[in-house]
CSV table of C-alpha atoms in Angstrom, one decimal:
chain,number,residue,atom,x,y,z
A,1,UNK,CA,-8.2,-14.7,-26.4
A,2,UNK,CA,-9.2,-13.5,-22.7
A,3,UNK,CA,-11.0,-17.0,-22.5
A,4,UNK,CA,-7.6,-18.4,-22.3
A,5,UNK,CA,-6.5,-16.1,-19.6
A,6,UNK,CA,-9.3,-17.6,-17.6
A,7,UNK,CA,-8.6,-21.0,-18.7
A,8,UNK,CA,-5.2,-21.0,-17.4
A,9,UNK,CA,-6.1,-18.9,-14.1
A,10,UNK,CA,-8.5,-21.4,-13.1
A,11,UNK,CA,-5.8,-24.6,-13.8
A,12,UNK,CA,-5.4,-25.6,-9.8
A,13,UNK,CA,-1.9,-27.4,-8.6
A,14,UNK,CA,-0.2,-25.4,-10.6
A,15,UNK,CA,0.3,-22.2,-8.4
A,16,UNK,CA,0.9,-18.4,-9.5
A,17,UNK,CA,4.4,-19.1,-10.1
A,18,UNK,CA,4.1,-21.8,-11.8
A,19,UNK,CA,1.4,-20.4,-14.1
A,20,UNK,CA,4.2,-17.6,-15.0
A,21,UNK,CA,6.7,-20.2,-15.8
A,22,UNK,CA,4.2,-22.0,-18.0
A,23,UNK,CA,3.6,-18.5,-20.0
A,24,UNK,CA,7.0,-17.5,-20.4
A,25,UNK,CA,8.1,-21.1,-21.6
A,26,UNK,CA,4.8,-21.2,-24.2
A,27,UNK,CA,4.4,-17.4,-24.5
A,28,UNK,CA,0.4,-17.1,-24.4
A,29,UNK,CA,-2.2,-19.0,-22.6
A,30,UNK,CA,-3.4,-19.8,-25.7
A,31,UNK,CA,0.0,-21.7,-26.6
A,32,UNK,CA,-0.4,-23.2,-22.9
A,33,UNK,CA,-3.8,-24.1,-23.9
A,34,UNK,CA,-3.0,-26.1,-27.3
A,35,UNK,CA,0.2,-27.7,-26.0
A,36,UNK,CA,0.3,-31.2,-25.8
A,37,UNK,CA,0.7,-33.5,-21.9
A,38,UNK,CA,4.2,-33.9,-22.6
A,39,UNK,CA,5.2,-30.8,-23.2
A,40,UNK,CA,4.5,-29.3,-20.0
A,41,UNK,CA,7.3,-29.4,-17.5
A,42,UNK,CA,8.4,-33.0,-16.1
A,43,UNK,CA,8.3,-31.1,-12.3
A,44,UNK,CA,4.4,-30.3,-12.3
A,45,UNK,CA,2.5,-31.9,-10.0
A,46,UNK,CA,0.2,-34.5,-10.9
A,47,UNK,CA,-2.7,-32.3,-9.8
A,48,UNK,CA,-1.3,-29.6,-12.1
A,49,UNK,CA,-0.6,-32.3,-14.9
A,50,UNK,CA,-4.4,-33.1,-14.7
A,51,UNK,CA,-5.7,-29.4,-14.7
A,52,UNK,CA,-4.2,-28.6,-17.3
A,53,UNK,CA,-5.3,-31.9,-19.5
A,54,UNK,CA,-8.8,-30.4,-18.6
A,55,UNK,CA,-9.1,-28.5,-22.3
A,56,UNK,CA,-13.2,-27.3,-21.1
A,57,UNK,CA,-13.7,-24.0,-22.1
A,58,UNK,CA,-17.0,-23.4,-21.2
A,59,UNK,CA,-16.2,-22.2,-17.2
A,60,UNK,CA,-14.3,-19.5,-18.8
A,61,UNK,CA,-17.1,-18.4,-21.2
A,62,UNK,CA,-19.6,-18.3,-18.5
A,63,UNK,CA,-17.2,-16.4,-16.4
A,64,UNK,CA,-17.0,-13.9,-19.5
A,65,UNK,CA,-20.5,-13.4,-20.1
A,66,UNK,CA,-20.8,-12.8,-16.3
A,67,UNK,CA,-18.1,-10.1,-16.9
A,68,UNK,CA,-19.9,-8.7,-20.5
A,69,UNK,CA,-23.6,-8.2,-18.3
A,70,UNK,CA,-21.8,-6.6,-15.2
A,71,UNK,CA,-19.7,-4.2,-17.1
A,72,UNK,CA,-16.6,-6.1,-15.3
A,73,UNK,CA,-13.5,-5.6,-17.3
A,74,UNK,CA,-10.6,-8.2,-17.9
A,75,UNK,CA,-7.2,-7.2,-17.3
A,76,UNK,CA,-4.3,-9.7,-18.5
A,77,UNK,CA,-0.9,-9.9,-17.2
A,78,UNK,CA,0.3,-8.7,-20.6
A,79,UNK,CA,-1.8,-5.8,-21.2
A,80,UNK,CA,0.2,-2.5,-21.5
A,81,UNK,CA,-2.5,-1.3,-18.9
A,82,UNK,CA,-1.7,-4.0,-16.2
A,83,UNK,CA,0.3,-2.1,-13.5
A,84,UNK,CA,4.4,-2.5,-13.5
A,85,UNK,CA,4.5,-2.2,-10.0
A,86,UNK,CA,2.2,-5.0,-9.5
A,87,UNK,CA,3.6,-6.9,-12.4
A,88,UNK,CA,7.4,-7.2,-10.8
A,89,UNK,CA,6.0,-9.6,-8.0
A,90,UNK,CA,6.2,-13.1,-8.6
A,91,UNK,CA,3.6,-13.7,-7.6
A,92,UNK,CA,1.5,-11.4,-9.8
A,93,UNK,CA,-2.2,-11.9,-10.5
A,94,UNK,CA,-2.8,-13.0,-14.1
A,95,UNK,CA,-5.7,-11.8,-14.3
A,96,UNK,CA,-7.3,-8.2,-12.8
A,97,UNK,CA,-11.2,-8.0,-13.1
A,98,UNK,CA,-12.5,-4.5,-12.4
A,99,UNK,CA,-15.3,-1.9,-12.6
A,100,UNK,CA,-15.0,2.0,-13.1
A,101,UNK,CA,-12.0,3.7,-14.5
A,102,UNK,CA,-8.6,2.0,-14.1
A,103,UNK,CA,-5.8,4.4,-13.4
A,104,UNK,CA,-2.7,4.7,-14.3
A,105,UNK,CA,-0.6,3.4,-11.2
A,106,UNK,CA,2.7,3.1,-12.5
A,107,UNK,CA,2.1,7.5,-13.6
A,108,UNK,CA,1.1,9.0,-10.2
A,109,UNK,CA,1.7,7.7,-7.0
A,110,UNK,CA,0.2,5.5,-4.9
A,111,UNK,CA,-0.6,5.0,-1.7
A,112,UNK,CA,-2.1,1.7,0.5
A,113,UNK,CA,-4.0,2.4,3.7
A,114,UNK,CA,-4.9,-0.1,6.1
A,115,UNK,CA,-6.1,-0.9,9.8
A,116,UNK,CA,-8.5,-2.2,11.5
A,117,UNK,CA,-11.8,-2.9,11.3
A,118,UNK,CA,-12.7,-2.5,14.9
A,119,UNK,CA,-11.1,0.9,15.2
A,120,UNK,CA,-11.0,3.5,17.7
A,121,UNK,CA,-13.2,7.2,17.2
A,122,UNK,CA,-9.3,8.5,16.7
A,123,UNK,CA,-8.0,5.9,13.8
A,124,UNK,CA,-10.9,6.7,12.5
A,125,UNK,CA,-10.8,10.3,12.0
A,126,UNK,CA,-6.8,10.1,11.6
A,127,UNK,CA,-8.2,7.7,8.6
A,128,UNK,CA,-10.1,10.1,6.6
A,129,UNK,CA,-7.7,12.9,7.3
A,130,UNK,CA,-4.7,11.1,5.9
A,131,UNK,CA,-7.1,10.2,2.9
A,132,UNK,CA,-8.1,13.5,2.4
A,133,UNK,CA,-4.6,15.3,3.0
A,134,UNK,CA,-2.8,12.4,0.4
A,135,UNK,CA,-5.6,13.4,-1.9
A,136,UNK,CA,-5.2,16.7,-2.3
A,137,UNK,CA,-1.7,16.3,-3.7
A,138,UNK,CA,-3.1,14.0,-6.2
A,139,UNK,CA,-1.9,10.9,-4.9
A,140,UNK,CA,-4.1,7.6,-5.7
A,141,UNK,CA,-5.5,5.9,-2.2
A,142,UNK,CA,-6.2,2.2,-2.4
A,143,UNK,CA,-7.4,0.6,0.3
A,144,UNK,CA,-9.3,-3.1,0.8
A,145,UNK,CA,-13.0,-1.9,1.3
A,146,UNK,CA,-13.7,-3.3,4.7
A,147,UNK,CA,-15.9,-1.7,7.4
A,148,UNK,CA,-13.4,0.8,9.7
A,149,UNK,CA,-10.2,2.5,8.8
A,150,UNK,CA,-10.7,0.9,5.2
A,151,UNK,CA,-13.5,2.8,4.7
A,152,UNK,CA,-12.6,6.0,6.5
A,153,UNK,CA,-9.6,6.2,4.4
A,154,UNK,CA,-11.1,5.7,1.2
A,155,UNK,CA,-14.0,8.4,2.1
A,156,UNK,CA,-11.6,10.7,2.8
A,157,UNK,CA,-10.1,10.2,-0.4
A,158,UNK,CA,-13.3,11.1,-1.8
A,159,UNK,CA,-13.4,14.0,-0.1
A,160,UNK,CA,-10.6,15.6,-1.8
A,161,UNK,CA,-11.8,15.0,-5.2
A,162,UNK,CA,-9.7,12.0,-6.1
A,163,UNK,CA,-10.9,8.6,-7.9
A,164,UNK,CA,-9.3,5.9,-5.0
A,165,UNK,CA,-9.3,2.2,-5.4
A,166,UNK,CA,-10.8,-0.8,-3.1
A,167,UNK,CA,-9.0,-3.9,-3.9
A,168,UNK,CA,-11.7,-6.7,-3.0
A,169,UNK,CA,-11.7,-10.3,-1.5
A,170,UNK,CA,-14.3,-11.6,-3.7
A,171,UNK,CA,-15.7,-10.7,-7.1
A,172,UNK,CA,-16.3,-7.0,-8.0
A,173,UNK,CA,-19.8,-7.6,-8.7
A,174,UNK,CA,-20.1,-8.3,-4.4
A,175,UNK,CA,-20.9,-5.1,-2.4
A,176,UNK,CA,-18.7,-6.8,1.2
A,177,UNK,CA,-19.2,-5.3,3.5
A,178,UNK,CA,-22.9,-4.8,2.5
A,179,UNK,CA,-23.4,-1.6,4.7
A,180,UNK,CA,-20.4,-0.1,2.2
A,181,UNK,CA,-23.1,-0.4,-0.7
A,182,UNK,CA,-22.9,3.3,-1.5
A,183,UNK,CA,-19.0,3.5,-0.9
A,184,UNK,CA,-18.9,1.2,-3.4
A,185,UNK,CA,-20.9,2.4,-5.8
A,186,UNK,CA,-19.0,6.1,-5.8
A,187,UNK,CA,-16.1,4.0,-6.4
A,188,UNK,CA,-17.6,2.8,-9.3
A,189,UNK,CA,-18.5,6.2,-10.6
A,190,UNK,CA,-15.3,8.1,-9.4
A,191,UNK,CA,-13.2,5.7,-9.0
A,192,UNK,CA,-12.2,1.5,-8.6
A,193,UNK,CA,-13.0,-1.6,-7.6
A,194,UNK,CA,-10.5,-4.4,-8.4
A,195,UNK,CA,-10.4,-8.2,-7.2
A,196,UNK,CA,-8.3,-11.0,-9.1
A,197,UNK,CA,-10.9,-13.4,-8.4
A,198,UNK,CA,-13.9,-14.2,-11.2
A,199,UNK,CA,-17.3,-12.3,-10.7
A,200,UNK,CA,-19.4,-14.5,-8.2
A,201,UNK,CA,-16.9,-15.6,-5.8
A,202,UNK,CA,-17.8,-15.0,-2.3
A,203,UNK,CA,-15.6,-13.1,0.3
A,204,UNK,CA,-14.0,-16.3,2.3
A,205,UNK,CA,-11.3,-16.0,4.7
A,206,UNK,CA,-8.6,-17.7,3.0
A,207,UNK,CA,-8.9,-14.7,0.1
A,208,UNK,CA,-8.2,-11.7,2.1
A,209,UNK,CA,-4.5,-12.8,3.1
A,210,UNK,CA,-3.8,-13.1,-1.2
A,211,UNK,CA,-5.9,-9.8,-1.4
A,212,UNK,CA,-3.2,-8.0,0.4
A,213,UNK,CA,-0.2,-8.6,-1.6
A,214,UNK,CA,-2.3,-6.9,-4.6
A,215,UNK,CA,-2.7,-4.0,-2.3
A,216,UNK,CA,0.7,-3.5,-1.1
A,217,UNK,CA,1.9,-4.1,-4.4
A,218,UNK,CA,-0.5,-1.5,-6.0
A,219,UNK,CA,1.8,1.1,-3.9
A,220,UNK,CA,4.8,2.8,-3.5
A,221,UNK,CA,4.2,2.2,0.3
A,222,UNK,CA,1.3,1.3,2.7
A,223,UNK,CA,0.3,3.1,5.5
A,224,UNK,CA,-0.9,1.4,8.6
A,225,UNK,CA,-3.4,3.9,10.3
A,226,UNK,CA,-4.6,1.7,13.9
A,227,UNK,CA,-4.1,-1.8,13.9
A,228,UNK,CA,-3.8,-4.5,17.3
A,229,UNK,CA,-1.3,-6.8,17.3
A,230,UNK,CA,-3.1,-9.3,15.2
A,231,UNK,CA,-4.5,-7.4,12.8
A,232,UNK,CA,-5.1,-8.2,8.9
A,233,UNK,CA,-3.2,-4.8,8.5
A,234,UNK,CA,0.0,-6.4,9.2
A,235,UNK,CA,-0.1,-8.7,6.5
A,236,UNK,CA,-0.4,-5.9,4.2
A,237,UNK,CA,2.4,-4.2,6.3
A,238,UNK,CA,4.6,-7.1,5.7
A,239,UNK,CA,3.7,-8.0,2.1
A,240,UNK,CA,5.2,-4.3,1.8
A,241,UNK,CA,8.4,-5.5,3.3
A,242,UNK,CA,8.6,-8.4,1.5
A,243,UNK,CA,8.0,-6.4,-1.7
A,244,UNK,CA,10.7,-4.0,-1.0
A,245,UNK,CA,8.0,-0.8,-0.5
A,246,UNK,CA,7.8,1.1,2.7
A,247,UNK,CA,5.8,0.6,5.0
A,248,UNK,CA,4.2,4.3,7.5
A,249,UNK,CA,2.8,4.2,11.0
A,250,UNK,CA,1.0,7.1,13.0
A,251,UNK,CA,1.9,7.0,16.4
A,252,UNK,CA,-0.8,4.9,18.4
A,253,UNK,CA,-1.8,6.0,21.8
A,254,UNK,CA,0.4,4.0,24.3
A,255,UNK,CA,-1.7,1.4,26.1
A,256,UNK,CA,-4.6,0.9,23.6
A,257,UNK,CA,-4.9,-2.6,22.5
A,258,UNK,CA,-6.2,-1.3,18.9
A,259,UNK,CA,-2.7,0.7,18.7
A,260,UNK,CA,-0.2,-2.4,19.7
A,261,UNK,CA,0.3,-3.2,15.9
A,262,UNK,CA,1.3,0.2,15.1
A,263,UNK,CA,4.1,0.3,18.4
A,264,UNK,CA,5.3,-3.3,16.9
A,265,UNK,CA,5.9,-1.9,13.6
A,266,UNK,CA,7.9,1.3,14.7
A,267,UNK,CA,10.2,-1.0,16.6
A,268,UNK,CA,10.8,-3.1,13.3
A,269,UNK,CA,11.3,0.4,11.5
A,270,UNK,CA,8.4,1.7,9.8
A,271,UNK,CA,8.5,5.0,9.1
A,272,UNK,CA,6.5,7.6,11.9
A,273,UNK,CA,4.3,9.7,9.9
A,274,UNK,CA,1.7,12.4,11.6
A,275,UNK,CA,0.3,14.1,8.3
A,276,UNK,CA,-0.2,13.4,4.6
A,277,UNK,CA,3.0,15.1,3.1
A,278,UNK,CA,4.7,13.2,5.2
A,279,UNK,CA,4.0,10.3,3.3
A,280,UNK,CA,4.7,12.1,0.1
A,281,UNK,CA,7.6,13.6,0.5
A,282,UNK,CA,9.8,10.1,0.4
A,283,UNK,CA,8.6,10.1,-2.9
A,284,UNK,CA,9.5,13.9,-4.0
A,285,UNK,CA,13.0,12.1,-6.2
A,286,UNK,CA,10.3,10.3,-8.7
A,287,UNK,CA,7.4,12.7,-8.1
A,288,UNK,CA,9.2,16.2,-8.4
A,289,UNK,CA,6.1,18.0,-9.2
A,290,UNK,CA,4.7,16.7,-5.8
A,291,UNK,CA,4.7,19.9,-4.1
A,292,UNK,CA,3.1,21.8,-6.6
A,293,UNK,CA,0.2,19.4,-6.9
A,294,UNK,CA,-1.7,20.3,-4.0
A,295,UNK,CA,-4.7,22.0,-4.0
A,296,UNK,CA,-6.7,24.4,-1.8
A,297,UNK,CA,-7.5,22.3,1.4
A,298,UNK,CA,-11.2,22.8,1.4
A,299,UNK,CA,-13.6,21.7,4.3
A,300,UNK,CA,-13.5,17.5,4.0
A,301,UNK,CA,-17.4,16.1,3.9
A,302,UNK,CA,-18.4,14.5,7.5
A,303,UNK,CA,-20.3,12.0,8.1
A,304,UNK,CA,-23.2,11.7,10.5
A,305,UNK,CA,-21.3,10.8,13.3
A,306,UNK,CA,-18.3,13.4,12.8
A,307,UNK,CA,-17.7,17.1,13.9
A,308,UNK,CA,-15.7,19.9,12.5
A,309,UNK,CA,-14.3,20.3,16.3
A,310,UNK,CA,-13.2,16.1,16.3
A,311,UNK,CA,-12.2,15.6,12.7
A,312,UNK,CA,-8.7,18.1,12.5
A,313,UNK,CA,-7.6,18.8,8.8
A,314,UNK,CA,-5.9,21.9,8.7
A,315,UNK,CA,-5.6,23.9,6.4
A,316,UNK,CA,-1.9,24.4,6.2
A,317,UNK,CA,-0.4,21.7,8.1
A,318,UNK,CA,0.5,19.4,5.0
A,319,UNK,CA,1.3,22.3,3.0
A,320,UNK,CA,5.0,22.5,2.8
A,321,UNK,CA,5.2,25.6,0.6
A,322,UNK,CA,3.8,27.7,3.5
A,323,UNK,CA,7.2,28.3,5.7
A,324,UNK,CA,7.8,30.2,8.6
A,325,UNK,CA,10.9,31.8,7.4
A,326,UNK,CA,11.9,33.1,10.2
A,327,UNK,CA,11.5,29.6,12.0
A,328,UNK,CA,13.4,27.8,9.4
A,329,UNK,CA,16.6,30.6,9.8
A,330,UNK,CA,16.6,30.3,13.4
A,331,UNK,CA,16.8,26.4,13.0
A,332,UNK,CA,19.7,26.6,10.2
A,333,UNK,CA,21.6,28.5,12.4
A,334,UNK,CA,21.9,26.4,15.4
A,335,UNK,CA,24.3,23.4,15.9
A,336,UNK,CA,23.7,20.0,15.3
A,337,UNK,CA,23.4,17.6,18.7
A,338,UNK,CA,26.9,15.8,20.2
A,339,UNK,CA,26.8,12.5,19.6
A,340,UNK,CA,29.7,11.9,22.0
A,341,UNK,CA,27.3,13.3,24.8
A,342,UNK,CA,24.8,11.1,24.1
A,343,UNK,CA,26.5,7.8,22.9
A,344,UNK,CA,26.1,6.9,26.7
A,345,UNK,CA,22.3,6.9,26.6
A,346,UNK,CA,21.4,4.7,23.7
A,347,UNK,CA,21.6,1.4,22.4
A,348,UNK,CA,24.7,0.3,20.6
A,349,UNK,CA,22.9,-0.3,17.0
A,350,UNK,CA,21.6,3.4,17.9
A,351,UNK,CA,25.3,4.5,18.4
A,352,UNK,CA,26.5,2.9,15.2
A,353,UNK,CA,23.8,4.7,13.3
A,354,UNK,CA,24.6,8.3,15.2
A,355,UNK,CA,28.2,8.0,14.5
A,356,UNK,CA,27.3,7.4,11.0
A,357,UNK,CA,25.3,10.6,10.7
A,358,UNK,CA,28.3,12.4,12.1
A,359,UNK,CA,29.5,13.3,9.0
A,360,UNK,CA,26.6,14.5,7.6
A,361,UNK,CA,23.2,13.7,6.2
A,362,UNK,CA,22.8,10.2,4.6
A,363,UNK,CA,20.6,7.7,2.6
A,364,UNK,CA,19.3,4.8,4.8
A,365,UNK,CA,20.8,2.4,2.4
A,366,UNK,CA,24.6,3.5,2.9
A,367,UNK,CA,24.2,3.1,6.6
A,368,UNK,CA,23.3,-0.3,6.6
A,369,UNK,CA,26.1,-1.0,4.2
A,370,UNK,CA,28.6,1.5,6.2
A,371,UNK,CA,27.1,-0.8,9.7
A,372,UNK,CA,27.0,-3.6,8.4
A,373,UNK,CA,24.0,-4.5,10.5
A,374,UNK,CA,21.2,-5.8,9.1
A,375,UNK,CA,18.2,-3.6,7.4
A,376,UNK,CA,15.6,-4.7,10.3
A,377,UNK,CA,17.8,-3.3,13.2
A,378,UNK,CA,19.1,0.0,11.3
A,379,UNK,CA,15.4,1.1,10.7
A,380,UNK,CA,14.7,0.6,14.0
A,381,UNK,CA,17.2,2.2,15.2
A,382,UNK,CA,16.7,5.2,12.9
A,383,UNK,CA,12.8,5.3,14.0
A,384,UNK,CA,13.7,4.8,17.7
A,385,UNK,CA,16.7,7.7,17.4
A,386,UNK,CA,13.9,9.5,15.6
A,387,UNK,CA,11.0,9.4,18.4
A,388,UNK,CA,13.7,10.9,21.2
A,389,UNK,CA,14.7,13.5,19.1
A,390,UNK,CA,18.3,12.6,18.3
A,391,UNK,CA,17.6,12.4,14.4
A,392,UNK,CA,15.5,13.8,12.1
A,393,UNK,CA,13.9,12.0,8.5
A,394,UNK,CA,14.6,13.8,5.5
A,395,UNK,CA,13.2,13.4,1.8
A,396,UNK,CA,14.4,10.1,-0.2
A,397,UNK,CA,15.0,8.2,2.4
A,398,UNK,CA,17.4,10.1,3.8
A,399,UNK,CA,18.5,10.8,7.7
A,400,UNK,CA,20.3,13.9,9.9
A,401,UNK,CA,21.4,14.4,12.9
A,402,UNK,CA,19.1,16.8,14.9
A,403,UNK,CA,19.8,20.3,16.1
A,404,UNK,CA,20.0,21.5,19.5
């Protein structure tokens, strides 16, 4: 059977979509396989028309017995195994090759991290602290393997015990880049690697932009770490969007050409976070037990090049069961800011949004509805209202005003 999954992935001019449209009209690849010219649909392409004439199974067996003497595992579109969240985008891959143990997304959450791969001393520390911190909570880190914050974040995910996931432009079976050889291989043993493309394949450029949807898709939402304007991070970033998932920024020091991306996407309205459980706690309404997950936060492993005195993890910063009572009283009891004092001194999207919030705390989505501006300039406003201290982010998406 799986040599008709790789049959039909490898059927060119037909396209992803149109590769789901063939199996939901025939039912199984093997069906696809067996029909007949005319029965495939009058609007393929003749290119398509012609692959699929091609009845050769032999690429597929070699591509299998590549798989059965590299310990690469086959994952079809209509395994129960293959990921919901990932199986909702049209664009789905039919196919997931991987090595190590494959979790289960759709049961815990999971988080994307991306960047750069020229990144700063900072993104990179602020990398394997946000792996580390989103680990302890139990959270699943995937990431794309690539020298920089990919690497920082997964290593950090290490750290904290948890089995992350690279998601690779090429097939599993090639260690890119080469000086990740031992990341890789702890993923292997303690974690993931996963790649839609056949053992073999090399890591070309045009793979890496198809590589991120997988990534983004993997996730609840992606967090973009450091990342300059033109970054690969961004594609991830808006794969996210496209994919309805939320997309997290730290906020990048204000002039550095490696932080530019991160700037751009707080203006569209991604979501400013500073620490892991910030991250977390938008999911809290599907993951209740969230808070109770964490564990001790024990000393992170460094690498050669890191200090205890650089690298800051503490120990109860993403802990949100550790309160400062008193604090939180003293904040419940003062007043919430006038947004008649400050109408004046924001823009007019901003002053829709604060009127809004007048009445009380609510859900992002019933603000653009009650605005009626579009989703793009509400988040933006609501990240821009947040930064100047007007507003303040709750769990599930939702907003307040701020207190005095």
């Amino acid at each position: 059977m799986l040599e008709y999954w790789l049959w039909l992935t490898g059927r060119r001019g037909v396209g992803l979509r149109g590769l789901r449209a063939l199996l939901e009209q025939f039912g199984t690849p093997e069906a696809v396989y067996c029909a007949a010219e005319q029965d495939y649909p009058q609007a393929l392409r003749p290119e398509g028309r012609a692959s699929l004439a091609d009845k050769e199974l032999a690429p597929a067996r070699q591509i299998l017995q590549q798989c059965y003497r590299k310990n690469i595992h086959v994952l079809t579109f209509q395994d129960a195994a293959y990921p919901n969240r990932l199986k909702n985008l049209d664009d789905a891959p039919l196919v997931l090759y991987y090595q190590g143990v494959f979790p289960d997304f759709d049961a815990e959450p999971v988080i994307a991290m991306v960047g750069t791969r020229k990144a700063s001393a900072y993104g990179l520390l602020q990398a394997k602290r946000l792996g580390y911190e989103l680990g302890r909570y139990g959270a699943i880190i995937v990431s794309g393997g690539a020298a920089g914050i990919d690497t920082m974040a997964l290593r950090g995910a290490i750290s904290s015990g948890t089995a992350p996931v690279a998601v690779f432009a090429c097939g599993v079976d090639i260690d890119y880049p080469a000086n990740n050889r031992s990341l890789f291989e702890d993923l292997r043993t303690h974690g993931c690697v996963i790649s839609e493309l056949p053992p073999g394949t090399p890591p070309l450029a045009e793979h890496f932009p198809p590589r991120n949807r997988i990534l983004s898709g993997l996730a609840l939402g992606s967090v973009v770490v450091e990342a300059p304007r033109k970054s690969g991070a961004l594609i991830t970033a808006r794969h996210a969007l496209e994919q309805g998932r939320d997309v997290f920024t730290l906020p990048g020091n204000l002039g550095n050409p490696t932080c530019e991306g991160n700037i751009q996407l707080l203006k569209e309205g991604a979501i400013l976070i500073s620490e892991g459980w910030d991250v977390l706690q938008e999911y809290t309404y599907l993951y209740p037990d969230l808070p109770l997950r964490q564990r001790p936060f024990g000393p992170m492993t460094l690498g050669p090049q890191e200090t205890k005195d650089n690298l800051v993890v503490a120990e109860t910063s993403s802990n949100p069961e550790k309160t400062d009572t008193k604090a939180v009283d003293k904040q419940e009891n003062r007043a919430y800011i006038d947004v008649q004092e400050i109408l004046p001194r924001v823009s007019a999207d901003e002053a829709a949004v604060l009127r809004q919030l007048e009445g009380g705390k609510q859900p992002v989505d019933r603000m653009i509805d009650e605005t009626q501006l579009p989703a793009g300039r509400v988040l933006s406003a609501l990240t821009l209202l947040e930064v100047k201290g007007f507003v303040k982010r709750l769990p599930a998406r939702y907003y307040e005003l701020a207190k005095k």
